[in-house]
XYZ file of C-alpha atoms in Angstrom:
558
model
C 86.162 -74.107 -175.696
C 89.630 -72.544 -175.256
C 88.271 -69.117 -176.063
C 85.631 -69.187 -173.309
C 88.022 -70.651 -170.721
C 90.781 -68.185 -171.560
C 88.453 -65.233 -171.193
C 87.228 -66.422 -167.815
C 90.741 -66.964 -166.557
C 92.350 -63.863 -168.010
C 89.803 -61.257 -167.000
C 91.254 -59.769 -163.842
C 87.867 -59.599 -162.156
C 87.070 -63.308 -162.463
C 88.362 -64.110 -158.963
C 85.552 -64.237 -156.443
C 86.590 -61.187 -154.337
C 86.850 -59.051 -157.465
C 83.598 -59.963 -159.218
C 81.895 -56.999 -157.541
C 84.632 -54.392 -157.699
C 84.122 -50.748 -158.580
C 84.473 -51.508 -162.278
C 81.684 -54.114 -162.171
C 79.486 -51.853 -160.061
C 79.843 -49.051 -162.605
C 79.036 -51.294 -165.570
C 76.143 -52.969 -163.717
C 74.331 -49.808 -162.670
C 74.988 -47.782 -165.827
C 73.693 -50.549 -168.089
C 70.624 -50.973 -165.880
C 70.085 -47.210 -166.064
C 70.452 -47.247 -169.857
C 67.292 -49.363 -170.254
C 65.098 -47.102 -168.101
C 63.856 -45.190 -171.226
C 62.662 -48.489 -172.685
C 60.171 -48.796 -169.837
C 58.304 -45.665 -170.877
C 59.352 -45.815 -174.526
C 57.264 -48.917 -175.242
C 54.194 -48.330 -173.104
C 53.667 -44.595 -173.556
C 51.204 -45.705 -176.233
C 48.831 -46.436 -173.321
C 48.359 -42.674 -172.974
C 49.431 -41.537 -176.424
C 46.783 -43.555 -178.295
C 44.021 -43.640 -175.679
C 40.589 -42.644 -176.986
C 38.910 -39.855 -174.965
C 35.143 -39.733 -174.652
C 33.795 -38.008 -177.743
C 30.679 -37.180 -179.699
C 29.798 -35.312 -182.870
C 30.591 -31.626 -182.848
C 27.540 -29.360 -183.000
C 28.587 -26.088 -184.647
C 27.427 -22.689 -183.450
C 24.063 -22.409 -185.224
C 20.727 -20.940 -184.207
C 19.444 -23.710 -181.897
C 17.564 -23.590 -178.625
C 19.405 -25.061 -175.670
C 16.956 -27.973 -175.520
C 17.627 -28.923 -179.131
C 21.378 -28.405 -178.739
C 21.347 -30.904 -175.862
C 19.153 -33.328 -177.830
C 21.102 -33.237 -181.114
C 23.387 -36.090 -180.015
C 21.432 -39.382 -179.657
C 21.586 -41.397 -176.431
C 22.788 -45.004 -176.764
C 23.108 -47.852 -174.251
C 26.678 -49.188 -173.975
C 27.450 -51.971 -171.449
C 24.227 -51.189 -169.630
C 24.980 -47.464 -169.395
C 23.454 -44.561 -171.297
C 26.047 -42.571 -173.255
C 26.072 -39.968 -175.990
C 26.512 -41.491 -179.427
C 30.139 -41.318 -180.546
C 29.659 -41.433 -184.287
C 26.256 -40.006 -185.193
C 23.919 -37.100 -184.595
C 20.441 -36.109 -185.739
C 20.472 -34.297 -189.072
C 21.386 -30.741 -188.268
C 19.167 -29.115 -190.937
C 16.120 -31.002 -189.600
C 16.966 -30.126 -186.010
C 17.386 -26.464 -186.982
C 13.951 -26.344 -188.630
C 12.263 -27.998 -185.650
C 14.007 -25.615 -183.285
C 12.883 -22.619 -185.398
C 9.284 -23.857 -185.144
C 9.495 -23.771 -181.357
C 8.891 -27.520 -180.969
C 10.272 -29.222 -177.846
C 12.274 -32.443 -178.262
C 10.753 -35.438 -176.510
C 7.407 -33.728 -176.057
C 6.428 -32.414 -179.472
C 8.870 -34.544 -181.463
C 9.716 -38.237 -181.076
C 13.520 -38.250 -181.395
C 13.672 -41.886 -182.511
C 11.835 -40.884 -185.700
C 14.512 -38.391 -186.732
C 17.082 -39.248 -189.376
C 20.731 -39.477 -188.329
C 23.951 -38.418 -190.011
C 27.640 -38.858 -189.344
C 29.969 -36.389 -187.665
C 30.355 -34.226 -190.760
C 31.649 -31.270 -188.701
C 34.155 -33.276 -186.675
C 34.120 -34.358 -183.061
C 34.154 -32.844 -179.606
C 36.556 -34.640 -177.250
C 36.408 -34.771 -173.483
C 39.330 -33.173 -171.656
C 38.573 -34.677 -168.265
C 41.671 -36.934 -168.456
C 43.767 -35.771 -171.422
C 44.283 -32.427 -173.048
C 44.927 -34.273 -176.287
C 46.055 -37.613 -177.686
C 46.904 -38.605 -181.243
C 43.337 -39.944 -181.464
C 41.880 -36.502 -180.849
C 44.642 -34.836 -182.891
C 44.059 -36.902 -186.055
C 40.417 -37.985 -185.423
C 41.164 -41.707 -185.231
C 37.577 -42.601 -184.356
C 34.467 -44.086 -185.968
C 35.347 -45.095 -189.563
C 39.044 -44.449 -188.840
C 39.139 -46.183 -185.466
C 41.190 -49.053 -186.980
C 44.092 -46.617 -187.185
C 44.321 -46.429 -183.384
C 45.441 -50.062 -182.788
C 47.347 -50.052 -186.091
C 49.467 -47.162 -184.800
C 50.626 -49.261 -181.854
C 51.180 -52.229 -184.155
C 53.520 -50.112 -186.311
C 55.623 -49.322 -183.236
C 55.767 -53.026 -182.367
C 56.695 -53.895 -185.961
C 59.544 -51.414 -185.689
C 60.644 -53.165 -182.505
C 60.492 -56.524 -184.309
C 62.686 -55.404 -187.212
C 64.976 -53.432 -184.917
C 65.564 -56.438 -182.670
C 66.396 -58.596 -185.689
C 68.763 -56.119 -187.355
C 70.455 -54.801 -184.201
C 71.705 -58.268 -183.252
C 73.552 -58.598 -186.537
C 74.864 -55.036 -186.341
C 76.027 -55.690 -182.796
C 78.013 -58.736 -183.940
C 79.481 -56.720 -186.818
C 80.249 -53.310 -185.281
C 80.302 -53.980 -181.551
C 77.937 -53.878 -178.587
C 78.713 -50.348 -177.427
C 78.211 -48.462 -180.750
C 74.887 -50.218 -181.383
C 73.751 -49.529 -177.801
C 74.210 -45.780 -178.174
C 73.134 -45.623 -181.838
C 69.793 -47.257 -181.084
C 69.287 -44.973 -178.073
C 69.824 -42.035 -180.430
C 67.342 -43.427 -182.974
C 64.728 -43.893 -180.260
C 65.191 -40.387 -178.888
C 65.522 -38.355 -182.086
C 62.620 -39.916 -183.963
C 60.388 -39.538 -180.910
C 61.141 -35.808 -180.834
C 60.569 -35.430 -184.587
C 57.121 -37.034 -184.174
C 55.953 -33.906 -182.369
C 56.006 -32.038 -185.683
C 53.997 -34.641 -187.630
C 51.495 -32.863 -189.915
C 49.366 -35.988 -190.428
C 48.699 -39.457 -189.074
C 50.588 -41.013 -191.999
C 53.777 -39.098 -191.214
C 53.359 -39.798 -187.509
C 53.013 -43.534 -188.175
C 56.137 -43.680 -190.322
C 58.132 -41.890 -187.629
C 56.582 -44.160 -184.992
C 57.890 -47.199 -186.863
C 61.353 -45.608 -187.097
C 61.295 -44.873 -183.377
C 60.434 -48.514 -182.717
C 63.624 -49.616 -184.460
C 65.578 -48.381 -181.464
C 63.127 -49.094 -178.642
C 64.181 -52.598 -177.580
C 67.353 -52.812 -179.662
C 69.376 -50.901 -177.081
C 67.896 -53.146 -174.360
C 69.235 -56.214 -176.180
C 72.634 -54.619 -176.829
C 72.917 -53.566 -173.188
C 71.932 -57.044 -172.028
C 74.559 -58.752 -174.162
C 77.225 -56.205 -173.198
C 76.602 -56.763 -169.490
C 76.451 -60.542 -169.876
C 79.844 -60.525 -171.609
C 81.594 -58.192 -169.147
C 80.167 -59.405 -165.839
C 80.869 -62.886 -164.463
C 79.533 -65.382 -161.954
C 76.597 -64.558 -159.725
C 76.843 -60.881 -160.655
C 76.113 -61.760 -164.265
C 73.204 -63.967 -163.198
C 71.703 -61.150 -161.134
C 72.198 -58.642 -163.945
C 70.578 -60.805 -166.607
C 67.526 -61.853 -164.603
C 66.804 -59.106 -162.109
C 69.064 -56.096 -162.625
C 68.291 -55.068 -166.187
C 64.639 -56.080 -165.832
C 64.255 -53.851 -162.781
C 65.770 -50.978 -164.765
C 63.015 -51.494 -167.334
C 60.402 -51.622 -164.553
C 61.655 -48.342 -163.064
C 61.109 -46.609 -166.402
C 57.691 -48.204 -166.681
C 56.734 -46.886 -163.211
C 57.935 -43.376 -164.131
C 55.672 -43.317 -167.195
C 52.356 -42.547 -165.395
C 54.125 -39.799 -163.433
C 55.211 -38.097 -166.668
C 51.796 -38.659 -168.238
C 49.949 -37.242 -165.225
C 51.730 -33.883 -165.457
C 52.066 -33.826 -169.264
C 48.552 -34.490 -170.543
C 49.098 -33.150 -174.046
C 50.579 -35.791 -176.365
C 53.259 -33.482 -177.762
C 54.373 -32.409 -174.296
C 54.466 -36.060 -173.231
C 56.706 -37.084 -176.126
C 59.049 -34.176 -175.468
C 59.116 -34.812 -171.728
C 59.982 -38.488 -172.217
C 62.685 -37.736 -174.793
C 64.679 -34.930 -173.181
C 65.982 -37.005 -170.219
C 67.562 -39.386 -172.725
C 70.173 -36.761 -173.597
C 71.580 -37.280 -170.096
C 72.880 -40.652 -171.310
C 75.394 -39.092 -173.725
C 78.191 -38.904 -171.072
C 77.809 -42.632 -170.454
C 79.790 -43.227 -173.653
C 82.951 -42.475 -171.692
C 82.050 -44.762 -168.769
C 80.628 -47.887 -170.431
C 83.369 -49.990 -172.096
C 83.161 -52.206 -175.133
C 82.962 -55.958 -174.538
C 86.499 -57.419 -174.310
C 85.096 -60.751 -175.482
C 83.745 -59.172 -178.667
C 87.012 -57.296 -179.252
C 88.957 -60.542 -178.968
C 86.569 -62.270 -181.356
C 87.424 -59.519 -183.869
C 91.157 -59.842 -183.283
C 91.398 -56.411 -181.616
C 93.635 -57.698 -178.852
C 95.232 -54.381 -177.889
C 91.857 -52.707 -177.279
C 90.660 -55.639 -175.195
C 93.862 -55.570 -173.181
C 93.526 -51.823 -172.579
C 90.022 -52.287 -171.161
C 91.177 -55.074 -168.861
C 94.110 -53.026 -167.577
C 91.818 -50.072 -166.947
C 89.430 -52.370 -165.061
C 92.327 -53.671 -162.970
C 93.353 -50.122 -162.131
C 89.798 -49.177 -161.105
C 89.545 -52.308 -158.951
C 92.978 -51.574 -157.483
C 94.522 -54.874 -158.523
C 97.622 -55.546 -160.572
C 97.082 -56.974 -164.037
C 99.673 -59.400 -165.458
C 102.227 -57.835 -167.770
C 101.232 -60.175 -170.589
C 97.523 -60.902 -170.696
C 96.858 -62.550 -174.080
C 100.202 -64.152 -174.779
C 98.854 -67.270 -176.451
C 95.869 -65.684 -178.142
C 97.220 -65.714 -181.706
C 98.492 -69.261 -181.361
C 95.161 -70.591 -180.210
C 93.263 -68.649 -182.853
C 95.457 -70.172 -185.554
C 94.950 -73.616 -184.076
C 91.200 -73.139 -184.073
C 91.232 -71.935 -187.671
C 92.805 -75.203 -188.804
C 89.642 -77.055 -187.876
C 86.625 -76.761 -190.115
C 83.713 -74.848 -188.625
C 80.179 -76.124 -188.950
C 77.664 -73.636 -190.292
C 74.455 -73.975 -188.317
C 71.296 -72.100 -189.246
C 67.565 -71.965 -188.649
C 66.946 -75.261 -190.452
C 68.886 -77.108 -187.764
C 66.076 -76.234 -185.342
C 63.893 -78.569 -187.419
C 66.515 -81.215 -188.200
C 65.199 -84.018 -185.960
C 61.846 -84.878 -184.450
C 63.085 -84.164 -180.928
C 64.567 -80.755 -181.760
C 61.615 -79.882 -183.984
C 59.080 -80.630 -181.233
C 61.075 -78.622 -178.703
C 61.292 -75.676 -181.102
C 57.559 -75.689 -181.884
C 56.594 -75.861 -178.205
C 58.990 -73.081 -177.251
C 57.727 -70.849 -180.071
C 54.177 -71.391 -178.801
C 55.229 -70.465 -175.269
C 57.084 -67.330 -176.387
C 54.141 -66.259 -178.569
C 51.704 -66.791 -175.676
C 53.834 -64.916 -173.151
C 54.491 -61.955 -175.443
C 50.807 -61.673 -176.365
C 49.797 -61.909 -172.705
C 52.410 -59.432 -171.521
C 51.604 -56.745 -174.063
C 47.889 -57.452 -173.871
C 47.775 -56.881 -170.107
C 50.170 -53.908 -170.314
C 48.476 -52.036 -173.157
C 45.032 -52.540 -171.644
C 45.797 -50.645 -168.431
C 43.832 -47.532 -169.446
C 40.647 -49.643 -169.426
C 41.215 -51.331 -166.052
C 40.507 -48.450 -163.712
C 38.699 -45.132 -163.803
C 42.093 -43.501 -163.364
C 44.482 -44.763 -166.094
C 47.517 -43.312 -164.278
C 46.887 -45.444 -161.199
C 46.277 -48.624 -163.189
C 49.424 -48.042 -165.277
C 51.540 -47.560 -162.160
C 50.276 -50.777 -160.561
C 50.812 -52.643 -163.823
C 54.438 -51.496 -163.744
C 54.980 -51.975 -160.012
C 53.790 -55.591 -160.085
C 56.754 -56.409 -162.330
C 59.219 -55.720 -159.502
C 58.174 -58.717 -157.347
C 57.750 -60.721 -160.568
C 61.410 -60.263 -161.525
C 62.607 -60.980 -158.000
C 60.502 -64.158 -157.944
C 61.926 -65.141 -161.331
C 65.472 -64.767 -160.030
C 64.703 -66.951 -157.008
C 62.883 -69.541 -159.120
C 65.776 -69.688 -161.551
C 68.183 -70.487 -158.728
C 66.153 -73.025 -156.767
C 63.236 -74.473 -158.802
C 63.009 -76.713 -161.884
C 62.376 -74.720 -165.024
C 59.414 -76.708 -166.261
C 57.590 -76.630 -162.930
C 58.063 -72.868 -162.728
C 56.856 -72.186 -166.280
C 53.815 -74.479 -166.015
C 52.817 -73.046 -162.626
C 53.076 -69.445 -163.822
C 51.121 -70.132 -167.022
C 48.350 -71.821 -165.052
C 48.291 -68.907 -162.610
C 47.861 -66.516 -165.544
C 45.089 -68.642 -167.063
C 43.131 -68.986 -163.817
C 43.432 -65.263 -163.075
C 42.149 -64.197 -166.495
C 39.331 -66.755 -166.549
C 38.186 -65.664 -163.074
C 37.719 -62.002 -164.061
C 34.449 -62.649 -165.882
C 33.018 -64.286 -162.731
C 33.501 -61.141 -160.635
C 30.396 -58.911 -160.212
C 30.688 -55.402 -161.650
C 30.306 -53.978 -158.153
C 33.668 -55.574 -157.228
C 35.745 -53.831 -159.877
C 38.801 -53.733 -157.612
C 38.785 -57.537 -157.415
C 38.845 -57.713 -161.220
C 41.744 -55.279 -161.215
C 43.619 -57.418 -158.642
C 43.086 -60.565 -160.725
C 44.411 -58.855 -163.838
C 47.489 -57.705 -161.905
C 47.995 -61.278 -160.678
C 47.960 -62.391 -164.299
C 50.445 -59.628 -165.152
C 52.722 -60.863 -162.337
C 52.641 -64.410 -163.713
C 53.290 -63.466 -167.334
C 56.123 -61.041 -166.404
C 57.941 -63.663 -164.326
C 57.510 -66.457 -166.873
C 58.597 -64.223 -169.790
C 61.904 -63.484 -168.065
C 62.396 -67.121 -167.078
C 61.965 -68.292 -170.676
C 65.257 -66.686 -171.738
C 67.277 -68.948 -169.454
C 65.105 -72.008 -170.104
C 65.434 -71.704 -173.877
C 69.191 -71.165 -173.712
C 69.638 -74.245 -171.506
C 67.702 -76.585 -173.811
C 69.762 -76.015 -176.959
C 73.390 -76.868 -177.665
C 76.011 -74.153 -177.959
C 75.977 -74.195 -181.772
C 72.225 -73.463 -181.854
C 71.698 -71.446 -178.693
C 71.745 -67.960 -180.221
C 69.791 -69.085 -183.275
C 67.095 -70.727 -181.147
C 66.750 -67.787 -178.769
C 66.621 -65.315 -181.640
C 64.002 -67.358 -183.480
C 61.771 -67.632 -180.416
C 62.170 -63.906 -179.735
C 61.139 -63.062 -183.304
C 58.038 -65.259 -183.030
C 57.153 -63.539 -179.761
C 57.304 -60.131 -181.459
C 54.718 -61.335 -183.973
C 52.416 -62.029 -181.024
C 52.927 -58.548 -179.630
C 52.107 -56.980 -183.018
C 48.617 -58.524 -183.124
C 47.862 -57.610 -179.493
C 46.398 -54.100 -180.160
C 43.768 -55.625 -182.452
C 43.084 -58.475 -180.032
C 42.184 -55.926 -177.368
C 39.584 -54.390 -179.686
C 37.580 -57.631 -179.510
C 36.123 -56.295 -176.265
C 33.669 -54.336 -178.434
C 32.016 -57.650 -179.309
C 32.251 -59.195 -175.839
C 33.824 -57.436 -172.885
C 35.766 -60.446 -171.599
C 36.755 -61.938 -174.966
C 40.413 -60.713 -174.869
C 40.893 -62.192 -171.384
C 39.339 -65.490 -172.460
C 41.659 -65.715 -175.480
C 44.755 -64.874 -173.424
C 43.728 -67.309 -170.687
C 43.121 -70.082 -173.224
C 46.526 -69.512 -174.811
C 48.131 -69.722 -171.367
C 46.297 -72.965 -170.515
C 47.213 -74.607 -173.833
C 50.840 -73.502 -173.460
C 50.990 -74.905 -169.908
C 49.891 -78.285 -171.266
C 52.443 -78.088 -174.088
C 55.226 -77.159 -171.643
C 54.647 -80.498 -169.889
C 56.390 -82.210 -172.824
C 59.528 -80.068 -172.690
C 62.700 -81.619 -171.264
C 63.940 -80.377 -167.902
C 67.233 -78.449 -167.809
C 67.552 -77.544 -164.123
C 70.781 -78.862 -162.611
C 71.900 -80.515 -165.844
C 74.992 -79.769 -167.932
C 74.465 -77.675 -171.020
C 74.419 -79.622 -174.285
C 77.422 -78.697 -176.395
C 76.485 -80.455 -179.640
C 73.322 -81.288 -181.547
C 74.025 -84.967 -180.912
C 73.878 -84.379 -177.172
C 70.541 -82.635 -177.466
C 69.108 -85.544 -179.425
C 69.621 -87.756 -176.379
C 67.241 -85.636 -174.306
C 63.815 -87.235 -174.001
C 60.914 -84.917 -174.675
C 58.467 -86.566 -172.274
C 59.590 -86.830 -168.655
C 57.945 -86.137 -165.337
C 57.896 -82.350 -164.787
C 58.523 -82.684 -161.055
C 61.826 -84.553 -161.189
C 65.252 -83.903 -162.654
C 68.250 -86.062 -163.289
C 70.307 -84.120 -160.806
C 67.906 -82.815 -158.210
C 70.572 -81.830 -155.707
C 73.147 -80.381 -158.064
C 73.765 -76.694 -158.350
C 71.529 -75.042 -160.984
C 73.188 -73.883 -164.163
C 72.066 -70.370 -165.027
C 72.688 -69.440 -168.620
C 72.942 -65.911 -169.928
C 74.696 -66.490 -173.244
C 72.434 -64.152 -175.175
C 69.037 -62.539 -175.263
C 69.239 -61.840 -178.958
């Protein structure tokens, strides 16, 4: 307790007039800018792994034009006639019939001809893309499972990177991990351009994923530990999320002008080198430095901040630091771990429900984001709208976090997502824009609720379990995102099946959220014993302190 209070009182910017000085403005905007590459670094798979229209390649052989046009069978897909993607009529048979002067459809019944696979490769449409990794490595037909698996490997890299980077950040500092993970993301993305095979590309894709969200988490924690008061609340809910959304909105612009997958990777990577000078402008967290006993470095940062803000720092800043540290070390520390999240029935139920909510929200968010290329005839337009809808979502989340009960907000947003996704299958095909609007409404709901869950989770657990609980829920959510690429492929069996599954998960999670305790306007639990006193079943529309000021928690997003 002394440590937190001393930090708040000793940081020269903690006084209200100085919470938004030039030092805070610099840290705020530079950290928000540092996560912009994450916006296009995660979702460039929308364009990178999209499957162009394709059919079997017909080599240059002696065929009449009529037989060349008839070599690829016509199939009915979703009520439309399309060229077969994975078969053709046997070329030797077609060649003999063509040599005999027979006319397909008149002299020969095409349905009687034997078919074969695409033994000579495929011909890909270039109406939208010059190339993708699907056309580069022929990830179609018998190898079509590799297309969603490629995205899953990136998401697995993000999962492991998020887990490891948190521990590295606690060990080596927020700033080094922030820039190291940015370097991993950038360098491995560039190296992917030279991949000679899909296997090599996939390995490098996984390595790139290790840094994709890790620098987002490090930047979030760094800002949360440097900034204070309402500025910290705005940074953690709206500021850094809007930085991510800006990068997401820039993605379709890059993809529109760079339609070759190698050019796209290079174009998205080169701007990241502009972040190298930020090393000299973004400071290390003074709180972390103090926790490591590096008092002089922490004091130097605070004095520099005071100089930038044009205020005078006290001559002695951490006079009693060593004394209080020694006093704290005389008391035994409790070692809390993952098992404490299952220690009692109350905590166990809360943990299970929250894991379900995080899994649902992550699956819904990535499902609706990665499916943008299928929502509209122009994938660039649909991707931009999918990104732009996150801006009002984050603003709404910030307002809801300040003025509305957590449980009411989460339940309402989950129900909005469920209703939107269920309603899509009721829309006639002639009203495709209405379906698109409903899917964007679902994306709005899942984006807002995903951001809100960070604060809600942190407020439900005591201080000794807060980081562990948030990290556990975040890890579970990454598992949901990893299965999303394969979930989207269920549309081959029934067009609306992915939306039905996502909507059902949202509806079930909304019901489960009803049993969570409310945290709005209530003091944070400090011990496990205090959390045990919280009742799991209470009315979702009332709180114990309806008129008290909401407590917004940004301890960690790890």
